[in-house]
Tab-separated table of C-alpha atoms and ligand atoms in Angstrom:
chain	number	residue	atom	x	y	z
W	1409	UNK	CA	14.467	41.012	18.892
W	1410	UNK	CA	15.425	39.159	15.755
W	1411	UNK	CA	13.682	40.162	12.526
W	1412	UNK	CA	10.292	38.586	11.886
W	1413	UNK	CA	10.531	35.409	9.819
W	1414	UNK	CA	7.892	33.953	7.520
W	1415	UNK	CA	8.135	30.665	5.647
W	1416	UNK	CA	6.075	30.632	2.428
W	1417	UNK	CA	5.050	27.340	0.818
W	1418	UNK	CA	3.688	27.146	-2.717
W	1419	UNK	CA	1.777	24.046	-3.853
W	1420	UNK	CA	1.850	22.265	-7.196
W	1421	UNK	CA	-0.734	24.355	-9.033
W	1422	UNK	CA	0.957	27.543	-7.764
W	1423	UNK	CA	4.224	26.526	-9.421
W	1424	UNK	CA	2.704	24.710	-12.405
W	1425	UNK	CA	4.159	27.048	-15.039
W	1426	UNK	CA	6.155	30.245	-15.516
W	1427	UNK	CA	3.185	32.606	-15.292
W	1428	UNK	CA	1.841	31.296	-11.980
W	1429	UNK	CA	5.381	31.120	-10.596
W	1430	UNK	CA	5.555	34.861	-11.258
W	1431	UNK	CA	2.487	35.416	-9.014
W	1432	UNK	CA	4.287	33.509	-6.276
W	1433	UNK	CA	7.503	35.440	-6.790
W	1434	UNK	CA	5.558	38.687	-6.357
W	1435	UNK	CA	4.027	37.405	-3.131
W	1436	UNK	CA	7.492	36.542	-1.796
W	1437	UNK	CA	9.055	39.818	-2.874
W	1438	UNK	CA	6.240	41.867	-1.324
W	1439	UNK	CA	6.888	40.640	2.233
W	1440	UNK	CA	10.323	41.385	3.620
W	1441	UNK	CA	9.807	38.791	6.383
W	1442	UNK	CA	9.650	35.967	3.849
W	1443	UNK	CA	13.176	34.584	3.773
W	1444	UNK	CA	12.440	30.920	3.077
W	1445	UNK	CA	10.305	29.510	0.305
W	1446	UNK	CA	9.272	25.856	0.166
W	1447	UNK	CA	7.959	24.586	-3.144
W	1448	UNK	CA	6.081	21.523	-4.318
W	1449	UNK	CA	6.753	19.888	-7.646
W	1450	UNK	CA	5.002	21.576	-10.581
W	1451	UNK	CA	1.451	20.211	-10.904
W	1452	UNK	CA	1.369	16.769	-12.497
W	1453	UNK	CA	5.062	15.994	-12.112
W	1454	UNK	CA	4.799	13.933	-8.918
W	1455	UNK	CA	1.947	11.902	-10.412
W	1456	UNK	CA	4.161	11.078	-13.400
W	1457	UNK	CA	7.037	10.153	-11.082
W	1458	UNK	CA	4.769	7.935	-8.967
W	1459	UNK	CA	3.689	6.187	-12.116
W	1460	UNK	CA	7.313	5.613	-13.141
W	1461	UNK	CA	8.255	4.383	-9.683
W	1462	UNK	CA	5.315	2.086	-9.049
W	1463	UNK	CA	3.807	0.800	-12.294
W	1464	UNK	CA	5.327	-1.818	-14.554
W	1465	UNK	CA	5.551	0.174	-17.818
W	1466	UNK	CA	6.754	-0.601	-21.303
W	1467	UNK	CA	9.862	1.187	-22.615
W	1468	UNK	CA	7.597	3.404	-24.723
W	1469	UNK	CA	5.429	4.277	-21.737
W	1470	UNK	CA	8.510	5.176	-19.708
W	1471	UNK	CA	9.785	7.309	-22.575
W	1472	UNK	CA	6.507	9.150	-22.974
W	1473	UNK	CA	6.064	9.717	-19.243
W	1474	UNK	CA	9.577	11.142	-19.006
W	1475	UNK	CA	8.781	13.321	-22.016
W	1476	UNK	CA	5.699	14.728	-20.265
W	1477	UNK	CA	7.944	15.771	-17.373
W	1478	UNK	CA	10.527	17.256	-19.729
W	1479	UNK	CA	7.782	19.276	-21.432
W	1480	UNK	CA	6.569	20.784	-18.142
W	1481	UNK	CA	10.080	21.770	-17.070
W	1482	UNK	CA	11.275	23.088	-20.439
W	1483	UNK	CA	8.128	25.210	-20.812
W	1484	UNK	CA	9.247	27.041	-17.656
W	1485	UNK	CA	12.900	27.193	-18.658
W	1486	UNK	CA	12.126	28.646	-22.075
W	1487	UNK	CA	10.220	31.572	-20.598
W	1488	UNK	CA	13.097	32.711	-18.394
W	1489	UNK	CA	14.684	35.995	-19.455
W	1490	UNK	CA	18.078	34.457	-18.747
W	1491	UNK	CA	18.109	30.719	-18.752
W	1492	UNK	CA	21.865	30.268	-18.879
W	1493	UNK	CA	22.263	30.067	-15.090
W	1494	UNK	CA	19.940	27.076	-14.691
W	1495	UNK	CA	19.799	25.292	-18.022
W	1496	UNK	CA	22.620	22.846	-17.420
W	1497	UNK	CA	21.496	22.100	-13.869
W	1498	UNK	CA	17.981	21.383	-15.112
W	1499	UNK	CA	19.326	19.098	-17.830
W	1500	UNK	CA	21.337	17.190	-15.215
W	1501	UNK	CA	18.191	16.722	-13.140
W	1502	UNK	CA	16.193	15.585	-16.169
W	1503	UNK	CA	18.931	13.076	-16.978
W	1504	UNK	CA	18.708	11.797	-13.410
W	1505	UNK	CA	14.934	11.353	-13.822
W	1506	UNK	CA	15.485	9.266	-16.949
W	1507	UNK	CA	18.227	7.126	-15.512
W	1508	UNK	CA	16.155	6.347	-12.415
W	1509	UNK	CA	13.027	5.721	-14.495
W	1510	UNK	CA	14.899	3.131	-16.583
W	1511	UNK	CA	16.758	1.645	-13.598
W	1512	UNK	CA	16.293	-2.150	-13.551
W	1513	UNK	CA	15.444	-2.172	-9.858
W	1514	UNK	CA	13.146	0.842	-9.726
W	1515	UNK	CA	10.022	-1.214	-9.032
W	1516	UNK	CA	11.738	-3.185	-6.263
W	1517	UNK	CA	13.828	-0.730	-4.280
W	1518	UNK	CA	12.118	1.799	-2.060
W	1519	UNK	CA	15.237	3.974	-1.780
W	1520	UNK	CA	15.342	4.379	-5.572
W	1521	UNK	CA	11.629	5.134	-5.669
W	1522	UNK	CA	12.078	7.995	-3.211
W	1523	UNK	CA	15.044	9.315	-5.082
W	1524	UNK	CA	12.899	9.429	-8.203
W	1525	UNK	CA	9.914	10.977	-6.390
W	1526	UNK	CA	12.111	13.766	-5.013
W	1527	UNK	CA	13.057	14.954	-8.502
W	1528	UNK	CA	9.880	17.021	-8.989
W	1529	UNK	CA	10.686	19.310	-6.074
W	1530	UNK	CA	14.358	19.411	-6.959
W	1531	UNK	CA	13.475	20.734	-10.425
W	1532	UNK	CA	10.690	23.117	-9.369
W	1533	UNK	CA	12.859	24.692	-6.674
W	1534	UNK	CA	15.607	25.318	-9.211
W	1535	UNK	CA	13.134	26.888	-11.625
W	1536	UNK	CA	11.392	28.915	-8.960
W	1537	UNK	CA	14.630	30.403	-7.687
W	1538	UNK	CA	15.329	31.562	-11.245
W	1539	UNK	CA	11.862	33.143	-11.546
W	1540	UNK	CA	12.263	34.794	-8.147
W	1541	UNK	CA	15.664	36.191	-9.169
W	1542	UNK	CA	13.838	38.055	-11.955
W	1543	UNK	CA	12.157	40.111	-9.219
W	1544	UNK	CA	15.582	41.604	-8.465
W	1545	UNK	CA	15.982	39.784	-5.171
W	1546	UNK	CA	18.956	37.716	-4.087
W	1547	UNK	CA	18.003	34.043	-4.053
W	1548	UNK	CA	19.626	30.698	-3.525
W	1549	UNK	CA	18.453	27.143	-4.157
W	1550	UNK	CA	19.037	25.129	-0.981
W	1551	UNK	CA	19.111	21.319	-0.856
W	1552	UNK	CA	16.628	20.510	1.898
W	1553	UNK	CA	18.289	17.104	2.453
W	1554	UNK	CA	21.063	18.912	4.326
W	1555	UNK	CA	18.608	19.705	7.140
W	1556	UNK	CA	15.444	17.641	6.822
W	1557	UNK	CA	16.602	14.475	8.589
W	1558	UNK	CA	14.141	11.598	8.695
W	1559	UNK	CA	14.089	7.913	9.540
W	1560	UNK	CA	14.439	5.399	6.687
W	1561	UNK	CA	10.730	4.625	6.088
W	1562	UNK	CA	10.889	5.406	2.401
W	1563	UNK	CA	7.650	6.851	1.059
W	1564	UNK	CA	6.407	7.881	4.476
W	1565	UNK	CA	9.505	8.987	6.327
W	1566	UNK	CA	9.190	10.365	9.850
W	1567	UNK	CA	11.074	13.619	10.493
W	1568	UNK	CA	13.548	13.829	13.385
W	1569	UNK	CA	12.523	17.143	14.845
W	1570	UNK	CA	15.488	17.826	17.136
W	1571	UNK	CA	18.073	17.043	14.477
W	1572	UNK	CA	16.190	19.161	11.954
W	1573	UNK	CA	16.201	22.088	14.350
W	1574	UNK	CA	19.953	21.796	15.002
W	1575	UNK	CA	20.814	21.425	11.302
W	1576	UNK	CA	18.496	24.212	10.148
W	1577	UNK	CA	19.935	26.610	12.733
W	1578	UNK	CA	23.446	25.695	11.683
W	1579	UNK	CA	23.095	25.511	7.894
W	1580	UNK	CA	19.966	27.353	6.806
W	1581	UNK	CA	19.758	30.297	9.206
W	1582	UNK	CA	23.054	31.876	8.047
W	1583	UNK	CA	21.922	31.733	4.407
W	1584	UNK	CA	18.761	33.771	4.959
W	1585	UNK	CA	20.845	36.752	5.996
W	1586	UNK	CA	21.982	37.225	2.421
W	1587	UNK	CA	19.391	35.648	0.176
W	1588	UNK	CA	15.886	34.300	-0.012
W	1589	UNK	CA	16.319	30.578	0.326
W	1590	UNK	CA	14.231	28.425	-2.015
W	1591	UNK	CA	14.007	24.803	-0.988
W	1592	UNK	CA	12.117	21.576	-1.651
W	1593	UNK	CA	9.018	20.399	0.142
W	1594	UNK	CA	8.208	16.698	0.581
W	1595	UNK	CA	11.870	15.587	0.492
W	1596	UNK	CA	14.231	14.523	3.274
W	1597	UNK	CA	17.261	12.349	3.884
W	1598	UNK	CA	18.005	9.603	6.383
W	1599	UNK	CA	21.107	9.194	8.584
W	1600	UNK	CA	22.942	7.598	5.713
W	1601	UNK	CA	22.191	10.481	3.366
W	1602	UNK	CA	19.666	8.486	1.347
W	1603	UNK	CA	16.784	10.529	-0.083
W	1604	UNK	CA	13.397	9.987	1.578
W	1605	UNK	CA	9.929	11.459	1.063
W	1606	UNK	CA	7.237	12.448	3.574
W	1607	UNK	CA	4.134	11.061	1.844
W	1608	UNK	CA	1.867	12.668	-0.739
W	1609	UNK	CA	1.063	16.307	-0.056
W	1610	UNK	CA	4.046	16.448	2.329
W	1611	UNK	CA	5.320	19.893	1.318
W	1612	UNK	CA	2.954	21.587	3.775
W	1613	UNK	CA	4.556	19.495	6.511
W	1614	UNK	CA	8.059	20.502	5.351
W	1615	UNK	CA	7.154	24.190	5.576
W	1616	UNK	CA	5.804	23.735	9.105
W	1617	UNK	CA	8.887	21.740	10.176
W	1618	UNK	CA	11.235	24.448	8.920
W	1619	UNK	CA	9.105	27.131	10.568
W	1620	UNK	CA	9.366	25.203	13.823
W	1621	UNK	CA	13.122	24.629	13.475
W	1622	UNK	CA	13.845	28.321	12.938
W	1623	UNK	CA	11.206	29.696	15.352
W	1624	UNK	CA	9.423	31.484	12.531
W	1625	UNK	CA	6.583	33.881	13.241
W	1626	UNK	CA	4.340	32.586	10.487
W	1627	UNK	CA	4.011	29.793	7.970
W	1628	UNK	CA	2.092	30.615	4.798
W	1629	UNK	CA	0.517	27.865	2.697
W	1630	UNK	CA	-0.226	29.331	-0.752
W	1631	UNK	CA	-2.507	27.120	-2.811
W	1632	UNK	CA	-5.403	27.257	-5.305
W	1633	UNK	CA	-8.200	28.246	-2.864
W	1634	UNK	CA	-8.617	31.424	-0.834
W	1635	UNK	CA	-8.303	29.647	2.498
W	1636	UNK	CA	-9.699	26.694	4.358
W	1637	UNK	CA	-13.400	26.346	3.558
W	1638	UNK	CA	-16.396	25.041	5.489
W	1639	UNK	CA	-16.017	21.980	3.285
W	1640	UNK	CA	-14.152	21.036	0.118
W	1641	UNK	CA	-15.373	23.605	-2.445
W	1642	UNK	CA	-15.226	20.823	-5.016
W	1643	UNK	CA	-18.072	19.057	-3.210
W	1644	UNK	CA	-20.427	22.022	-2.931
W	1645	UNK	CA	-20.367	25.524	-4.369
W	1646	UNK	CA	-21.993	26.694	-1.132
W	1647	UNK	CA	-18.732	26.110	0.785
W	1648	UNK	CA	-17.232	29.356	2.052
W	1649	UNK	CA	-13.771	30.345	3.267
W	1650	UNK	CA	-13.175	30.582	7.001
W	1651	UNK	CA	-11.402	33.696	8.326
W	1652	UNK	CA	-9.935	31.831	11.267
W	1653	UNK	CA	-9.491	28.353	12.679
W	1654	UNK	CA	-7.784	26.946	15.767
W	1655	UNK	CA	-4.789	24.614	15.578
W	1656	UNK	CA	-6.962	21.801	16.940
W	1657	UNK	CA	-9.740	22.344	14.419
W	1658	UNK	CA	-7.275	22.550	11.528
W	1659	UNK	CA	-5.537	19.380	12.731
W	1660	UNK	CA	-8.865	17.541	12.871
W	1661	UNK	CA	-9.802	18.783	9.415
W	1662	UNK	CA	-6.457	17.763	7.922
W	1663	UNK	CA	-6.551	14.344	9.583
W	1664	UNK	CA	-10.095	13.685	8.445
W	1665	UNK	CA	-9.639	14.529	4.812
W	1666	UNK	CA	-9.317	18.280	4.096
W	1667	UNK	CA	-6.647	17.891	1.451
W	1668	UNK	CA	-5.733	21.579	1.637
W	1669	UNK	CA	-3.402	20.730	4.547
W	1670	UNK	CA	-1.231	17.637	4.907
W	1671	UNK	CA	-2.413	15.815	8.070
W	1672	UNK	CA	0.819	16.429	10.008
W	1673	UNK	CA	1.141	20.150	9.208
W	1674	UNK	CA	-0.334	21.387	12.452
W	1675	UNK	CA	1.932	19.369	14.739
W	1676	UNK	CA	5.005	21.602	14.432
W	1677	UNK	CA	2.867	24.752	14.385
W	1678	UNK	CA	1.173	23.712	17.605
W	1679	UNK	CA	4.442	22.804	19.345
W	1680	UNK	CA	5.889	26.255	18.752
W	1681	UNK	CA	2.677	28.289	18.504
W	1682	UNK	CA	3.392	29.426	14.944
W	1683	UNK	CA	0.422	30.896	13.138
W	1684	UNK	CA	-0.384	29.340	9.783
W	1685	UNK	CA	-1.961	31.222	6.864
W	1686	UNK	CA	-3.755	29.541	3.961
W	1687	UNK	CA	-4.460	31.622	0.860
W	1688	UNK	CA	-4.570	31.629	-2.937
W	1689	UNK	CA	-1.419	32.462	-4.854
W	1690	UNK	CA	-3.591	33.620	-7.759
W	1691	UNK	CA	-5.676	35.947	-5.618
W	1692	UNK	CA	-3.538	36.980	-2.649
W	1693	UNK	CA	-5.581	40.193	-2.304
W	1694	UNK	CA	-8.582	38.117	-1.244
W	1695	UNK	CA	-6.947	37.242	2.080
W	1696	UNK	CA	-7.265	33.795	3.544
W	1697	UNK	CA	-7.577	31.721	6.677
W	1698	UNK	CA	-5.443	32.306	9.764
W	1699	UNK	CA	-4.908	29.224	11.875
W	1700	UNK	CA	-4.020	30.266	15.412
W	1701	UNK	CA	-3.957	28.958	18.961
W	1702	UNK	CA	-6.806	31.104	20.304
W	1703	UNK	CA	-9.693	31.969	18.031
W	1704	UNK	CA	-12.071	34.851	18.584
W	1705	UNK	CA	-15.003	32.433	18.273
W	1706	UNK	CA	-15.381	28.740	19.069
W	1707	UNK	CA	-18.519	27.721	17.179
W	1708	UNK	CA	-19.907	24.190	17.688
W	1709	UNK	CA	-19.703	23.544	13.934
W	1710	UNK	CA	-16.794	24.877	11.920
W	1711	UNK	CA	-16.437	22.578	8.937
W	1712	UNK	CA	-17.244	19.230	7.358
W	1713	UNK	CA	-14.619	16.928	5.894
W	1714	UNK	CA	-14.732	13.725	3.941
W	1715	UNK	CA	-12.103	11.023	3.674
W	1716	UNK	CA	-12.583	8.508	0.904
W	1717	UNK	CA	-11.535	4.873	0.585
W	1718	UNK	CA	-12.152	3.607	4.094
W	1719	UNK	CA	-11.987	-0.082	4.864
W	1720	UNK	CA	-14.189	-1.549	7.603
W	1721	UNK	CA	-13.065	-4.685	9.392
W	1722	UNK	CA	-15.383	-6.606	11.704
W	1723	UNK	CA	-14.002	-9.272	14.009
W	1724	UNK	CA	-16.360	-11.522	15.834
W	1725	UNK	CA	-16.127	-14.321	18.350
W	1726	UNK	CA	-18.624	-15.743	20.791
W	1727	UNK	CA	-15.691	-16.154	23.140
W	1728	UNK	CA	-15.418	-12.409	23.363
W	1729	UNK	CA	-18.203	-12.358	25.909
W	1730	UNK	CA	-16.550	-11.772	29.252
W	1731	UNK	CA	-13.190	-12.448	27.626
W	1732	UNK	CA	-10.227	-10.431	28.745
W	1733	UNK	CA	-7.450	-9.481	26.388
W	1734	UNK	CA	-9.332	-10.160	23.126
W	1735	UNK	CA	-9.098	-6.563	21.895
W	1736	UNK	CA	-5.478	-6.432	22.875
W	1737	UNK	CA	-4.773	-9.507	20.744
W	1738	UNK	CA	-6.642	-8.085	17.754
W	1739	UNK	CA	-4.889	-4.716	17.908
W	1740	UNK	CA	-1.496	-6.322	18.429
W	1741	UNK	CA	-1.923	-8.150	15.108
W	1742	UNK	CA	-3.123	-4.963	13.389
W	1743	UNK	CA	-0.182	-2.974	14.773
W	1744	UNK	CA	2.311	-5.652	13.761
W	1745	UNK	CA	1.182	-5.228	10.174
W	1746	UNK	CA	1.518	-1.417	10.444
W	1747	UNK	CA	-2.185	-0.756	9.940
W	1748	UNK	CA	-3.550	2.209	11.804
W	1749	UNK	CA	-7.043	2.074	13.247
W	1750	UNK	CA	-9.384	5.071	13.192
W	1751	UNK	CA	-12.903	4.438	14.381
W	1752	UNK	CA	-13.788	1.597	16.697
W	1753	UNK	CA	-17.193	0.350	17.812
W	1754	UNK	CA	-17.828	-2.694	19.947
W	1755	UNK	CA	-20.796	-4.886	20.745
W	1756	UNK	CA	-20.947	-7.902	22.968
W	1757	UNK	CA	-19.411	-10.367	20.540
W	1758	UNK	CA	-17.995	-8.232	17.777
W	1759	UNK	CA	-15.718	-5.283	17.166
W	1760	UNK	CA	-15.691	-3.140	14.033
W	1761	UNK	CA	-12.928	-0.756	13.135
W	1762	UNK	CA	-11.972	1.337	10.139
W	1763	UNK	CA	-8.643	1.633	8.383
W	1764	UNK	CA	-7.656	4.573	6.248
W	1765	UNK	CA	-6.820	3.296	2.775
W	1766	UNK	CA	-5.202	5.999	0.648
W	1767	UNK	CA	-4.341	4.779	-2.832
W	1768	UNK	CA	-5.230	1.235	-1.788
W	1769	UNK	CA	-2.295	1.084	0.594
W	1770	UNK	CA	-4.191	-1.121	3.016
W	1771	UNK	CA	-4.560	-3.932	0.524
W	1772	UNK	CA	-0.832	-4.685	0.742
W	1773	UNK	CA	-0.817	-4.890	4.517
W	1774	UNK	CA	-4.292	-6.247	5.210
W	1775	UNK	CA	-3.351	-9.243	3.109
W	1776	UNK	CA	-4.050	-12.953	3.399
W	1777	UNK	CA	-1.360	-13.311	6.042
W	1778	UNK	CA	-2.851	-10.626	8.301
W	1779	UNK	CA	-6.337	-12.009	7.893
W	1780	UNK	CA	-5.172	-15.577	8.543
W	1781	UNK	CA	-3.503	-14.388	11.720
W	1782	UNK	CA	-6.695	-12.683	12.871
W	1783	UNK	CA	-8.683	-15.785	11.981
W	1784	UNK	CA	-6.742	-17.809	14.523
W	1785	UNK	CA	-8.654	-15.876	17.208
W	1786	UNK	CA	-11.909	-14.758	15.548
W	1787	UNK	CA	-14.098	-14.552	12.418
W	1788	UNK	CA	-13.068	-11.686	10.137
W	1789	UNK	CA	-15.065	-9.666	7.622
W	1790	UNK	CA	-13.459	-6.965	5.455
W	1791	UNK	CA	-15.646	-4.449	3.620
W	1792	UNK	CA	-14.666	-1.716	1.162
W	1793	UNK	CA	-16.600	1.112	-0.396
W	1794	UNK	CA	-16.969	3.467	2.537
W	1795	UNK	CA	-16.205	7.135	3.115
W	1796	UNK	CA	-15.747	8.829	6.448
W	1797	UNK	CA	-17.644	12.072	7.033
W	1798	UNK	CA	-16.579	14.287	9.927
W	1799	UNK	CA	-18.078	17.407	11.438
W	1800	UNK	CA	-15.364	19.529	13.056
W	1801	UNK	CA	-16.175	22.062	15.748
W	1802	UNK	CA	-15.848	22.883	19.432
W	1803	UNK	CA	-17.250	21.679	22.751
W	1804	UNK	CA	-19.148	19.091	20.767
W	1805	UNK	CA	-19.747	16.576	23.528
W	1806	UNK	CA	-21.026	19.124	25.992
W	1807	UNK	CA	-23.049	21.557	23.836
W	1808	UNK	CA	-26.700	20.617	23.920
W	1809	UNK	CA	-28.373	19.652	20.636
W	1810	UNK	CA	-25.175	19.450	18.589
W	1811	UNK	CA	-25.442	15.783	17.674
W	1812	UNK	CA	-29.221	15.787	17.228
W	1813	UNK	CA	-28.951	18.564	14.637
W	1814	UNK	CA	-26.312	16.605	12.748
W	1815	UNK	CA	-28.240	13.332	12.835
W	1816	UNK	CA	-31.498	15.042	11.800
W	1817	UNK	CA	-29.735	16.302	8.670
W	1818	UNK	CA	-28.640	12.801	7.640
W	1819	UNK	CA	-31.611	10.797	8.858
W	1820	UNK	CA	-32.305	9.447	5.348
W	1821	UNK	CA	-28.977	7.663	5.175
W	1822	UNK	CA	-27.564	4.514	6.598
W	1823	UNK	CA	-24.641	5.385	8.900
W	1824	UNK	CA	-22.445	2.348	9.413
W	1825	UNK	CA	-20.358	3.488	12.359
W	1826	UNK	CA	-20.508	6.571	14.530
W	1827	UNK	CA	-17.703	7.984	16.608
W	1828	UNK	CA	-18.509	10.764	18.996
W	1829	UNK	CA	-17.190	11.991	22.301
W	1830	UNK	CA	-13.591	10.868	22.218
W	1831	UNK	CA	-12.604	14.501	21.753
W	1832	UNK	CA	-14.485	17.807	21.769
W	1833	UNK	CA	-13.629	18.694	18.169
W	1834	UNK	CA	-15.222	16.023	16.012
W	1835	UNK	CA	-18.109	13.749	15.268
W	1836	UNK	CA	-17.425	11.172	12.550
W	1837	UNK	CA	-19.452	8.547	10.811
W	1838	UNK	CA	-18.874	5.979	8.133
W	1839	UNK	CA	-21.180	6.035	5.115
W	1840	UNK	CA	-21.514	4.241	1.801
W	1841	UNK	CA	-19.250	5.963	-0.699
W	1842	UNK	CA	-22.178	6.466	-3.073
W	1843	UNK	CA	-23.993	8.566	-0.424
W	1844	UNK	CA	-21.150	10.760	0.791
W	1845	UNK	CA	-21.484	13.646	-1.693
W	1846	UNK	CA	-25.156	14.053	-0.892
W	1847	UNK	CA	-24.546	13.689	2.850
W	1848	UNK	CA	-21.885	16.416	2.864
W	1849	UNK	CA	-24.168	18.709	0.838
W	1850	UNK	CA	-27.183	18.091	3.119
W	1851	UNK	CA	-25.124	18.548	6.259
W	1852	UNK	CA	-23.566	21.707	4.889
W	1853	UNK	CA	-26.995	23.106	4.180
W	1854	UNK	CA	-28.243	22.267	7.671
W	1855	UNK	CA	-25.202	23.577	9.526
W	1856	UNK	CA	-23.928	26.492	7.468
W	1857	UNK	CA	-26.401	27.798	4.895
V	47	LIG	P1	-1.535	22.264	-3.218
V	47	LIG	O1	-1.102	21.602	-4.475
V	47	LIG	O2	-1.458	23.733	-3.242
V	47	LIG	O3	-0.899	21.653	-2.011
V	47	LIG	P2	-3.939	20.695	-2.756
V	47	LIG	O4	-4.616	20.202	-3.976
V	47	LIG	O5	-3.102	19.738	-1.978
V	47	LIG	O6	-3.097	21.990	-3.146
V	47	LIG	O7	-5.028	21.326	-1.762
V	47	LIG	C1	-5.938	22.283	-2.216
V	47	LIG	C2	-7.257	21.610	-2.501
V	47	LIG	O8	-7.794	21.097	-1.293
V	47	LIG	C3	-8.347	22.537	-2.969
V	47	LIG	O9	-8.310	22.725	-4.366
V	47	LIG	C4	-9.627	21.844	-2.513
V	47	LIG	O10	-10.288	21.161	-3.537
V	47	LIG	C5	-9.147	20.826	-1.505
V	47	LIG	N1	-9.855	20.936	-0.213
V	47	LIG	C6	-10.398	19.904	0.463
V	47	LIG	N2	-11.022	20.307	1.551
V	47	LIG	C7	-10.872	21.659	1.609
V	47	LIG	C8	-11.319	22.661	2.512
V	47	LIG	N3	-12.020	22.367	3.616
V	47	LIG	N4	-10.995	23.943	2.240
V	47	LIG	C9	-10.295	24.249	1.141
V	47	LIG	N5	-9.860	23.356	0.233
V	47	LIG	C10	-10.150	22.060	0.453
V	48	LIG	N1	4.771	16.911	-4.805
V	48	LIG	C1	4.282	16.104	-3.701
V	48	LIG	C2	2.915	15.544	-4.059
V	48	LIG	O1	2.396	15.828	-5.119
V	48	LIG	C3	4.243	16.853	-2.403
V	48	LIG	C4	3.321	18.067	-2.374
V	48	LIG	O2	2.888	18.571	-3.398
V	48	LIG	O3	3.052	18.546	-1.263
V	48	LIG	O4	2.378	14.802	-3.300
V	49	LIG	MG1	-1.263	19.856	-0.947
């Protein structure tokens, strides 16, 4: 049997500076199975790059944003015992950042935006391989664009799994025989070799895709919390880490707002049954969460998630009564404008549905044109200011009393839409954004404390 293979991914706060990179390097060096490391950009860098790529800035603002990035990178460089091997490469990358940031077309060309966004990971992987080399292990910095083939949807590129597998086996596998390969999360390339990105938080997804491509035994997600918690520990201090979670539960949690995992992370893991570990790079000794196919326990309630910035659309027409094909027409228009629908509820003459709206992305697509098109067949109402709260668990539609316990805990609040029963792992409802903190806290108390 081939040697065991682990892919370790370190998030932005884990590679924010030289000192925390050293923690990560120790984690890598302590496990001989870890032959591939996927890194995010150092904390803050991608936000700066997004700002440069998307906001109309003055020359001074561009200068000062670039300088903030330079400061983060040079602080790492200057702590290296021997910086000579990476200094000129880092300077080349910083020059590339500046030239893209000042490019006349940066605000108008999606390919340039992605090229700029990729720079954070390209720099952090270079710096991390230098820090790892200080642990006396052989390392190499590998350009992930050689293997991570995607389509050309810049900003939200879709990976081509079969091609990635073939390329990783051909180009990456031989390298891990001789060195620990350090590569970039979040970044890919299309058929024409143009740089793409997988969407915010996409480095988790990269790690899982590489684990799948190389039939790894485990994929470790090292972050700033000691595992996946019963709910976001930033919402309530009563949240506690979960020792284990099933692929399905983790996928539901990630989809419905648990930022600790990018929503697509579990897809590759599930396809190849690769166990996923989530732990803290600052406190690796505290253990973490193992996400596996078969859990020891399947409790009805495992966790609560919240997804902010939901948009609710209600379409209404008296003609809908007894009408055939109305929903089909509505959803065809929605699909044409690349909006994806989450929750749906229907009554006799109206249909409400929610759209996920990260960073106001819906506003661009649910524009006047989309609404005008819908208005040719119905009345349309668009409402903002909602959050989606989801309880994740098991056998939820069949276990007696599960929903009544949940609804009893939130009986003081106005729930705008409820979605239950479409799958055994979740119960979701839409609430006013001003209520969602309190709702999550109350629910957590009722279900877990
Ligand atoms: P990284 O930069 O390492 O990818 P992220 O910020 O993307 O880290 O994800 C970690 C954060 O996810 C945590 O700090 C925490 O606030 C948030 N989070 C949300 N829901 C959960 C949850 N259920 N369990 C743990 N962390 C969660
Ligand atoms: N650096 C990217 C981001 O901040 C990807 C990641 O961290 O996973 O979104
Ligand atoms: Mg993340």
